[in-house]
Structures are given as structure tokens and as C-alpha cells.
């Protein structure tokens, strides 16, 4: 029961939820999945898309979807999906 309301401008609130909250709906996850997959394939150690990582770590359905897309794109591009898959399955150790 915390009744304290901070004064946040709508823009600040929008940026806060957009950038720092590691929460994503499955819908948003699906929408950004191809970009996420491309990023993690080209740079498995990337810290980009923290909200995607957070979501996938807690959502088996999306994790499965990301892994199949990852395998597909890797095959199309003729690259090894293993580093990206490993990076995906391991929780980011550095933040
Ligand atoms: Zn999901």
C-alpha cells in the first residue's frame, strides 16, 4: 500500500518502460525477434536487446521460436548457430 506518486512526465514514463524495464509481451517479442536474432548471430556476446533476452529466458514458447528462427537464419547465411544458441541459453553474466 504505497500511496506515493512521483511526478513523472509522460515522456519520461514512456522512456522508462521502453528502455529500462526488462519486460516484454510475447507480441512485442515476436515483433522484434528477427532483429534480435540477427544481432545475436552476428555478435553472440552482444548486450543488445536486454528485454528480449529477459523475456526469452522466462518464456519457453518464445525461446523455442527464437531458436528455430536463429537456426534458420544461420543456415541461410551459412554461419554456425552454436555460439548464438549458447549465448542465448546462458544468462548474461555481465551487465
Ligand atoms: Zn513470450
PDB file of C-alpha atoms and ligand atoms in Angstrom:
ATOM      1  CA  UNK A   1       0.000   0.000   0.000  1.00  0.00           C
ATOM      2  CA  UNK A   2       2.361   2.687  -1.164  1.00  0.00           C
ATOM      3  CA  UNK A   3       0.437   5.812  -1.981  1.00  0.00           C
ATOM      4  CA  UNK A   4       3.467   7.791  -3.004  1.00  0.00           C
ATOM      5  CA  UNK A   5       3.174   9.101  -6.507  1.00  0.00           C
ATOM      6  CA  UNK A   6       6.169  10.558  -8.170  1.00  0.00           C
ATOM      7  CA  UNK A   7       5.748  13.206 -10.736  1.00  0.00           C
ATOM      8  CA  UNK A   8       6.925  11.753 -13.995  1.00  0.00           C
ATOM      9  CA  UNK A   9       6.273  13.360 -17.293  1.00  0.00           C
ATOM     10  CA  UNK A  10       4.523  11.078 -19.760  1.00  0.00           C
ATOM     11  CA  UNK A  11       7.649  11.115 -21.897  1.00  0.00           C
ATOM     12  CA  UNK A  12       9.865  10.095 -19.004  1.00  0.00           C
ATOM     13  CA  UNK A  13       7.472   7.341 -18.072  1.00  0.00           C
ATOM     14  CA  UNK A  14       7.412   6.162 -21.661  1.00  0.00           C
ATOM     15  CA  UNK A  15      11.194   6.051 -21.877  1.00  0.00           C
ATOM     16  CA  UNK A  16      11.431   4.262 -18.567  1.00  0.00           C
ATOM     17  CA  UNK A  17       9.122   1.480 -19.609  1.00  0.00           C
ATOM     18  CA  UNK A  18      10.623   1.398 -23.080  1.00  0.00           C
ATOM     19  CA  UNK A  19      14.281   1.263 -22.194  1.00  0.00           C
ATOM     20  CA  UNK A  20      14.879   0.025 -18.717  1.00  0.00           C
ATOM     21  CA  UNK A  21      12.104  -2.300 -17.841  1.00  0.00           C
ATOM     22  CA  UNK A  22      13.144  -5.808 -18.760  1.00  0.00           C
ATOM     23  CA  UNK A  23       9.651  -6.823 -19.583  1.00  0.00           C
ATOM     24  CA  UNK A  24       8.197  -7.627 -22.939  1.00  0.00           C
ATOM     25  CA  UNK A  25       4.962  -9.144 -24.068  1.00  0.00           C
ATOM     26  CA  UNK A  26       5.105 -12.173 -26.327  1.00  0.00           C
ATOM     27  CA  UNK A  27       3.645  -9.996 -29.046  1.00  0.00           C
ATOM     28  CA  UNK A  28       6.480  -7.476 -28.723  1.00  0.00           C
ATOM     29  CA  UNK A  29       8.948 -10.308 -28.518  1.00  0.00           C
ATOM     30  CA  UNK A  30       7.703 -11.739 -31.798  1.00  0.00           C
ATOM     31  CA  UNK A  31       7.719  -8.303 -33.405  1.00  0.00           C
ATOM     32  CA  UNK A  32      11.386  -7.717 -32.642  1.00  0.00           C
ATOM     33  CA  UNK A  33      12.551 -11.278 -32.978  1.00  0.00           C
ATOM     34  CA  UNK A  34      14.195 -11.038 -36.396  1.00  0.00           C
ATOM     35  CA  UNK A  35      16.316  -8.076 -35.314  1.00  0.00           C
ATOM     36  CA  UNK A  36      17.264  -9.835 -32.124  1.00  0.00           C
ATOM     37  CA  UNK A  37      18.232 -12.988 -33.985  1.00  0.00           C
ATOM     38  CA  UNK A  38      20.357 -11.039 -36.458  1.00  0.00           C
ATOM     39  CA  UNK A  39      22.116  -9.200 -33.668  1.00  0.00           C
ATOM     40  CA  UNK A  40      22.864 -12.274 -31.626  1.00  0.00           C
ATOM     41  CA  UNK A  41      24.043 -14.206 -34.694  1.00  0.00           C
ATOM     42  CA  UNK A  42      26.468 -11.535 -35.815  1.00  0.00           C
ATOM     43  CA  UNK A  43      27.616 -10.879 -32.255  1.00  0.00           C
ATOM     44  CA  UNK A  44      26.744 -13.673 -29.832  1.00  0.00           C
ATOM     45  CA  UNK A  45      28.165 -11.731 -26.894  1.00  0.00           C
ATOM     46  CA  UNK A  46      26.132  -8.655 -27.635  1.00  0.00           C
ATOM     47  CA  UNK A  47      24.392  -6.903 -24.785  1.00  0.00           C
ATOM     48  CA  UNK A  48      21.782  -5.577 -27.173  1.00  0.00           C
ATOM     49  CA  UNK A  49      18.116  -6.355 -26.693  1.00  0.00           C
ATOM     50  CA  UNK A  50      18.276  -6.980 -22.929  1.00  0.00           C
ATOM     51  CA  UNK A  51      14.490  -7.039 -22.794  1.00  0.00           C
ATOM     52  CA  UNK A  52      14.396  -9.773 -25.421  1.00  0.00           C
ATOM     53  CA  UNK A  53      16.934 -11.814 -23.511  1.00  0.00           C
ATOM     54  CA  UNK A  54      14.975 -11.342 -20.311  1.00  0.00           C
ATOM     55  CA  UNK A  55      11.761 -12.383 -21.979  1.00  0.00           C
ATOM     56  CA  UNK A  56      13.201 -15.387 -23.771  1.00  0.00           C
ATOM     57  CA  UNK A  57      14.867 -16.536 -20.550  1.00  0.00           C
ATOM     58  CA  UNK A  58      11.468 -16.693 -18.906  1.00  0.00           C
ATOM     59  CA  UNK A  59       9.249 -17.676 -21.805  1.00  0.00           C
ATOM     60  CA  UNK A  60       9.787 -21.186 -23.227  1.00  0.00           C
ATOM     61  CA  UNK A  61       7.419 -20.530 -26.129  1.00  0.00           C
ATOM     62  CA  UNK A  62       9.366 -17.527 -27.359  1.00  0.00           C
ATOM     63  CA  UNK A  63      12.683 -19.220 -26.606  1.00  0.00           C
ATOM     64  CA  UNK A  64      11.700 -22.053 -28.890  1.00  0.00           C
ATOM     65  CA  UNK A  65      10.634 -19.605 -31.569  1.00  0.00           C
ATOM     66  CA  UNK A  66      13.882 -17.648 -31.301  1.00  0.00           C
ATOM     67  CA  UNK A  67      15.948 -20.825 -31.502  1.00  0.00           C
ATOM     68  CA  UNK A  68      14.232 -22.070 -34.625  1.00  0.00           C
ATOM     69  CA  UNK A  69      14.493 -18.677 -36.294  1.00  0.00           C
ATOM     70  CA  UNK A  70      18.117 -18.498 -35.276  1.00  0.00           C
ATOM     71  CA  UNK A  71      18.856 -21.896 -36.784  1.00  0.00           C
ATOM     72  CA  UNK A  72      17.016 -20.938 -39.942  1.00  0.00           C
ATOM     73  CA  UNK A  73      18.811 -17.618 -40.430  1.00  0.00           C
ATOM     74  CA  UNK A  74      22.169 -19.183 -39.596  1.00  0.00           C
ATOM     75  CA  UNK A  75      21.610 -21.834 -42.220  1.00  0.00           C
ATOM     76  CA  UNK A  76      20.564 -19.284 -44.809  1.00  0.00           C
ATOM     77  CA  UNK A  77      23.606 -17.162 -44.088  1.00  0.00           C
ATOM     78  CA  UNK A  78      25.914 -20.162 -43.906  1.00  0.00           C
ATOM     79  CA  UNK A  79      27.066 -19.427 -40.387  1.00  0.00           C
ATOM     80  CA  UNK A  80      27.332 -21.529 -37.253  1.00  0.00           C
ATOM     81  CA  UNK A  81      24.372 -21.065 -34.932  1.00  0.00           C
ATOM     82  CA  UNK A  82      26.070 -22.702 -31.937  1.00  0.00           C
ATOM     83  CA  UNK A  83      27.717 -19.594 -30.429  1.00  0.00           C
ATOM     84  CA  UNK A  84      24.476 -17.663 -30.699  1.00  0.00           C
ATOM     85  CA  UNK A  85      22.462 -20.516 -29.234  1.00  0.00           C
ATOM     86  CA  UNK A  86      24.922 -20.871 -26.374  1.00  0.00           C
ATOM     87  CA  UNK A  87      24.787 -17.147 -25.721  1.00  0.00           C
ATOM     88  CA  UNK A  88      21.036 -17.276 -25.753  1.00  0.00           C
ATOM     89  CA  UNK A  89      20.829 -20.101 -23.267  1.00  0.00           C
ATOM     90  CA  UNK A  90      23.285 -18.633 -20.842  1.00  0.00           C
ATOM     91  CA  UNK A  91      22.125 -15.812 -18.649  1.00  0.00           C
ATOM     92  CA  UNK A  92      24.097 -12.660 -19.345  1.00  0.00           C
ATOM     93  CA  UNK A  93      26.812 -12.659 -16.711  1.00  0.00           C
ATOM     94  CA  UNK A  94      27.867  -9.080 -17.205  1.00  0.00           C
ATOM     95  CA  UNK A  95      25.503  -6.197 -17.094  1.00  0.00           C
TER      96      UNK A  95
HETATM   97 ZN1  LIG B   1       6.937 -14.934 -24.849  1.00  0.00          ZN
END
